[in-house]
mmCIF file of C-alpha atoms in Angstrom:
data_model
loop_
_atom_site.group_PDB
_atom_site.id
_atom_site.type_symbol
_atom_site.label_atom_id
_atom_site.label_comp_id
_atom_site.label_asym_id
_atom_site.label_seq_id
_atom_site.Cartn_x
_atom_site.Cartn_y
_atom_site.Cartn_z
ATOM 1 C CA MET G 1 1.470 -22.389 29.242
ATOM 2 C CA ARG G 2 1.113 -25.332 31.653
ATOM 3 C CA ASN G 3 1.922 -25.354 35.183
ATOM 4 C CA ARG G 4 1.903 -28.615 37.118
ATOM 5 C CA THR G 5 2.538 -29.090 40.733
ATOM 6 C CA LEU G 6 2.660 -32.487 42.385
ATOM 7 C CA MET G 7 2.877 -33.223 46.082
ATOM 8 C CA GLY G 8 5.472 -35.834 46.638
ATOM 9 C CA THR G 9 7.272 -36.946 43.543
ATOM 10 C CA PHE G 10 7.645 -40.446 44.849
ATOM 11 C CA LEU G 11 3.751 -40.735 45.069
ATOM 12 C CA GLY G 12 3.322 -40.114 41.249
ATOM 13 C CA SER G 13 2.476 -43.667 40.439
ATOM 14 C CA LEU G 14 1.337 -44.619 43.795
ATOM 15 C CA LEU G 15 -2.389 -45.271 43.417
ATOM 16 C CA LEU G 16 -3.598 -47.410 40.681
ATOM 17 C CA THR G 17 -0.455 -48.964 39.519
ATOM 18 C CA GLY G 18 -0.092 -51.386 42.313
ATOM 19 C CA CYS G 19 3.342 -49.917 43.182
ATOM 20 C CA ALA G 20 2.503 -48.016 46.370
ATOM 21 C CA SER G 21 5.087 -47.046 48.810
ATOM 22 C CA THR G 22 4.882 -48.693 52.231
ATOM 23 C CA PRO G 23 2.640 -46.858 54.720
ATOM 24 C CA ALA G 24 4.196 -45.334 57.817
ATOM 25 C CA THR G 25 2.844 -48.146 59.914
ATOM 26 C CA GLY G 26 4.806 -50.834 58.018
ATOM 27 C CA ASP G 27 1.879 -52.435 56.315
ATOM 28 C CA ALA G 28 2.479 -54.096 53.016
ATOM 29 C CA ALA G 29 2.340 -51.759 49.820
ATOM 30 C CA ALA G 30 -1.321 -51.122 48.607
ATOM 31 C CA GLN G 31 -2.107 -53.384 45.580
ATOM 32 C CA LEU G 32 -5.015 -51.467 44.034
ATOM 33 C CA PHE G 33 -5.397 -53.811 40.952
ATOM 34 C CA GLY G 34 -5.247 -57.422 41.764
ATOM 35 C CA ALA G 35 -5.475 -60.603 39.574
ATOM 36 C CA ASN G 36 -6.537 -60.040 35.912
ATOM 37 C CA ASP G 37 -6.226 -56.307 36.621
ATOM 38 C CA ALA G 38 -9.379 -56.293 38.824
ATOM 39 C CA PRO G 39 -9.697 -53.169 40.963
ATOM 40 C CA GLN G 40 -9.277 -53.712 44.682
ATOM 41 C CA PHE G 41 -11.016 -50.407 45.664
ATOM 42 C CA HIS G 42 -14.242 -48.664 45.433
ATOM 43 C CA ALA G 43 -13.836 -44.950 44.183
ATOM 44 C CA TYR G 44 -15.750 -41.812 45.035
ATOM 45 C CA LEU G 45 -15.712 -38.550 43.070
ATOM 46 C CA ALA G 46 -16.685 -35.177 44.134
ATOM 47 C CA CYS G 47 -16.628 -32.334 41.635
ATOM 48 C CA THR G 48 -17.491 -28.815 42.544
ATOM 49 C CA SER G 49 -17.127 -25.725 40.387
ATOM 50 C CA ASN G 50 -18.722 -22.310 39.928
ATOM 51 C CA THR G 51 -17.539 -21.877 36.469
ATOM 52 C CA VAL G 52 -17.526 -25.386 34.889
ATOM 53 C CA ASP G 53 -20.376 -27.853 34.332
ATOM 54 C CA CYS G 54 -19.251 -30.940 36.482
ATOM 55 C CA ALA G 55 -21.325 -33.188 34.292
ATOM 56 C CA ILE G 56 -18.539 -32.858 31.606
ATOM 57 C CA VAL G 57 -15.940 -33.897 34.335
ATOM 58 C CA GLU G 58 -18.193 -36.730 35.646
ATOM 59 C CA ARG G 59 -18.647 -38.198 32.154
ATOM 60 C CA ALA G 60 -14.753 -38.411 31.761
ATOM 61 C CA PHE G 61 -14.393 -40.062 35.006
ATOM 62 C CA ASP G 62 -17.241 -42.487 34.037
ATOM 63 C CA ARG G 63 -15.364 -43.374 30.900
ATOM 64 C CA TRP G 64 -12.381 -44.330 33.109
ATOM 65 C CA ALA G 65 -14.445 -46.321 35.605
ATOM 66 C CA ASP G 66 -16.129 -48.197 32.729
ATOM 67 C CA ALA G 67 -12.879 -48.952 30.875
ATOM 68 C CA ARG G 68 -11.136 -50.209 34.158
ATOM 69 C CA HIS G 69 -14.186 -51.910 35.786
ATOM 70 C CA VAL G 70 -14.039 -49.484 38.675
ATOM 71 C CA LYS G 71 -17.082 -49.051 40.945
ATOM 72 C CA LEU G 72 -17.357 -45.231 41.130
ATOM 73 C CA ASP G 73 -19.839 -43.169 42.975
ATOM 74 C CA THR G 74 -20.331 -39.348 42.235
ATOM 75 C CA VAL G 75 -21.085 -37.632 45.540
ATOM 76 C CA MET G 76 -21.095 -34.286 47.307
ATOM 77 C CA PRO G 77 -17.856 -33.133 48.874
ATOM 78 C CA ASP G 78 -19.006 -33.547 52.420
ATOM 79 C CA ASN G 79 -19.979 -37.272 51.900
ATOM 80 C CA GLN G 80 -18.537 -39.539 54.819
ATOM 81 C CA ALA G 81 -16.459 -41.507 52.251
ATOM 82 C CA PHE G 82 -13.875 -38.684 52.457
ATOM 83 C CA ASN G 83 -13.625 -38.941 56.276
ATOM 84 C CA ALA G 84 -10.718 -40.839 57.769
ATOM 85 C CA GLY G 85 -11.689 -43.207 60.451
ATOM 86 C CA ALA G 86 -15.058 -44.073 58.814
ATOM 87 C CA PRO G 87 -15.080 -47.607 57.450
ATOM 88 C CA SER G 88 -16.508 -48.207 54.101
ATOM 89 C CA PRO G 89 -20.069 -49.539 53.973
ATOM 90 C CA VAL G 90 -20.338 -53.193 54.657
ATOM 91 C CA ALA G 91 -21.198 -54.067 51.047
ATOM 92 C CA GLU G 92 -17.874 -52.378 49.910
ATOM 93 C CA ARG G 93 -15.618 -54.101 52.320
ATOM 94 C CA SER G 94 -15.060 -57.084 49.833
ATOM 95 C CA VAL G 95 -12.192 -54.892 48.457
ATOM 96 C CA PRO G 96 -9.430 -53.649 50.643
ATOM 97 C CA TYR G 97 -9.409 -49.966 49.654
ATOM 98 C CA ARG G 98 -11.586 -46.840 49.234
ATOM 99 C CA LEU G 99 -10.320 -44.271 46.944
ATOM 100 C CA THR G 100 -11.649 -40.690 47.051
ATOM 101 C CA MET G 101 -11.060 -37.998 44.504
ATOM 102 C CA ARG G 102 -11.972 -34.208 44.931
ATOM 103 C CA TYR G 103 -11.935 -32.368 41.547
ATOM 104 C CA VAL G 104 -12.481 -28.709 41.330
ATOM 105 C CA PRO G 105 -12.241 -27.220 37.804
ATOM 106 C CA ASP G 106 -12.305 -23.621 37.066
ATOM 107 C CA LEU G 107 -12.775 -21.508 33.821
ATOM 108 C CA SER G 108 -11.669 -17.882 34.290
ATOM 109 C CA ALA G 109 -9.930 -14.927 32.593
ATOM 110 C CA PRO G 110 -7.301 -13.698 35.089
ATOM 111 C CA ALA G 111 -6.902 -9.953 35.507
ATOM 112 C CA ASN G 112 -3.955 -8.504 33.620
ATOM 113 C CA PRO G 113 -1.354 -7.433 36.216
ATOM 114 C CA LEU G 114 -0.310 -4.612 33.873
ATOM 115 C CA GLY G 115 -3.907 -3.303 33.657
ATOM 116 C CA GLY G 116 -5.957 -2.947 30.570
ATOM 117 C CA GLY G 117 -8.473 -5.816 31.035
ATOM 118 C CA SER G 118 -8.264 -9.513 31.459
ATOM 119 C CA MET G 119 -5.898 -12.035 29.976
ATOM 120 C CA PRO G 120 -6.774 -14.947 27.896
ATOM 121 C CA LEU G 121 -9.137 -17.692 29.341
ATOM 122 C CA MET G 122 -7.626 -20.253 31.523
ATOM 123 C CA ILE G 123 -9.071 -23.765 32.362
ATOM 124 C CA SER G 124 -7.604 -25.083 35.598
ATOM 125 C CA TYR G 125 -8.170 -27.746 38.220
ATOM 126 C CA ALA G 126 -7.027 -28.696 41.775
ATOM 127 C CA ALA G 127 -7.581 -32.224 42.912
ATOM 128 C CA SER G 128 -6.809 -34.399 45.863
ATOM 129 C CA VAL G 129 -6.823 -38.100 46.108
ATOM 130 C CA GLN G 130 -7.024 -40.215 49.301
ATOM 131 C CA LEU G 131 -6.601 -43.868 49.781
ATOM 132 C CA PHE G 132 -8.203 -45.391 52.912
ATOM 133 C CA ASP G 133 -8.390 -48.933 54.307
ATOM 134 C CA ALA G 134 -11.910 -50.098 53.656
ATOM 135 C CA GLN G 135 -12.297 -52.172 56.953
ATOM 136 C CA THR G 136 -10.947 -49.414 59.289
ATOM 137 C CA GLY G 137 -11.154 -46.147 57.328
ATOM 138 C CA ARG G 138 -7.586 -45.432 58.224
ATOM 139 C CA LEU G 139 -6.014 -42.880 55.761
ATOM 140 C CA LEU G 140 -3.181 -44.560 53.991
ATOM 141 C CA LYS G 141 -2.065 -42.076 51.356
ATOM 142 C CA THR G 142 -2.827 -38.544 50.092
ATOM 143 C CA MET G 143 -1.893 -36.835 46.921
ATOM 144 C CA SER G 144 -2.635 -33.429 45.343
ATOM 145 C CA PHE G 145 -2.532 -32.205 41.858
ATOM 146 C CA LYS G 146 -3.191 -29.065 39.898
ATOM 147 C CA ASP G 147 -2.932 -27.860 36.389
ATOM 148 C CA LYS G 148 -3.935 -24.785 34.204
ATOM 149 C CA THR G 149 -3.869 -24.256 30.510
ATOM 150 C CA VAL G 150 -4.658 -21.170 28.419
ATOM 151 C CA ILE G 151 -7.517 -21.814 26.025
ATOM 152 C CA ASP G 152 -7.401 -20.951 22.403
ATOM 153 C CA GLN G 153 -10.647 -18.914 22.220
ATOM 154 C CA ASN G 154 -10.802 -19.436 18.474
ATOM 155 C CA GLY G 155 -10.878 -23.133 19.173
ATOM 156 C CA GLY G 156 -14.509 -23.148 20.241
ATOM 157 C CA ALA G 157 -15.732 -24.867 23.551
ATOM 158 C CA ALA G 158 -13.790 -25.488 26.664
ATOM 159 C CA ASN G 159 -14.931 -29.198 26.825
ATOM 160 C CA PRO G 160 -12.012 -30.607 25.029
ATOM 161 C CA TYR G 161 -9.632 -28.798 27.417
ATOM 162 C CA ILE G 162 -11.658 -30.222 30.436
ATOM 163 C CA ASN G 163 -11.316 -33.736 28.889
ATOM 164 C CA THR G 164 -7.698 -33.321 28.433
ATOM 165 C CA GLN G 165 -7.072 -32.202 31.966
ATOM 166 C CA VAL G 166 -9.173 -35.085 33.506
ATOM 167 C CA ASN G 167 -7.077 -37.444 31.316
ATOM 168 C CA ALA G 168 -3.857 -35.755 32.492
ATOM 169 C CA PHE G 169 -5.056 -36.045 36.123
ATOM 170 C CA LEU G 170 -6.009 -39.699 35.470
ATOM 171 C CA LYS G 171 -2.513 -40.336 34.063
ATOM 172 C CA HIS G 172 -1.155 -39.547 37.473
ATOM 173 C CA VAL G 173 -3.677 -41.604 39.213
ATOM 174 C CA ASP G 174 -3.792 -44.586 36.793
ATOM 175 C CA PRO G 175 -0.997 -44.690 34.195
ATOM 176 C CA THR G 176 -2.200 -48.028 32.935
ATOM 177 C CA TYR G 177 -5.569 -46.420 31.827
ATOM 178 C CA VAL G 178 -3.886 -43.847 29.688
ATOM 179 C CA LYS G 179 -1.712 -46.573 27.901
ATOM 180 C CA LEU G 180 -5.026 -48.560 27.276
ATOM 181 C CA SER G 181 -6.933 -45.622 26.042
ATOM 182 C CA ALA G 182 -4.189 -44.485 23.700
ATOM 183 C CA SER G 183 -4.202 -47.781 21.754
#
């Protein structure tokens, strides 16, 4: 069973495809990959979970960053990179954007609403993505995602499910990466 909720269907391919909608202020559309598919942003990832080892999640994001030549910093959720109005550090202003991602995975066995114990294990995540102007720190776009999947408990560890969900999330953020990794 999969349940996916996306905030703003028109934002589905906004971030890393270079096809962003025009910000409310009338600025030009965000071009997050430039010439030769070079990233035009510095990315930040904050993963928090009480039930999943974030190192698994971080490795999946590192694979994406390595494949796409993205500068990615893993930070705490209260890092100033997530604050609107805070310009990027001077060394990061050579690119026009700052991309932040909060990723919260969860592994749980929901209670059975009919009683009699818990239901099968579920792996889920909730994530938010924000795009900022690197020079001013102005928030340009926000997107939210979530997903949940029942785990086949006979299939072994949850790691493949976690990796699959991170890749599904990245499909929304960077559709080109998914196409590259499939070949």
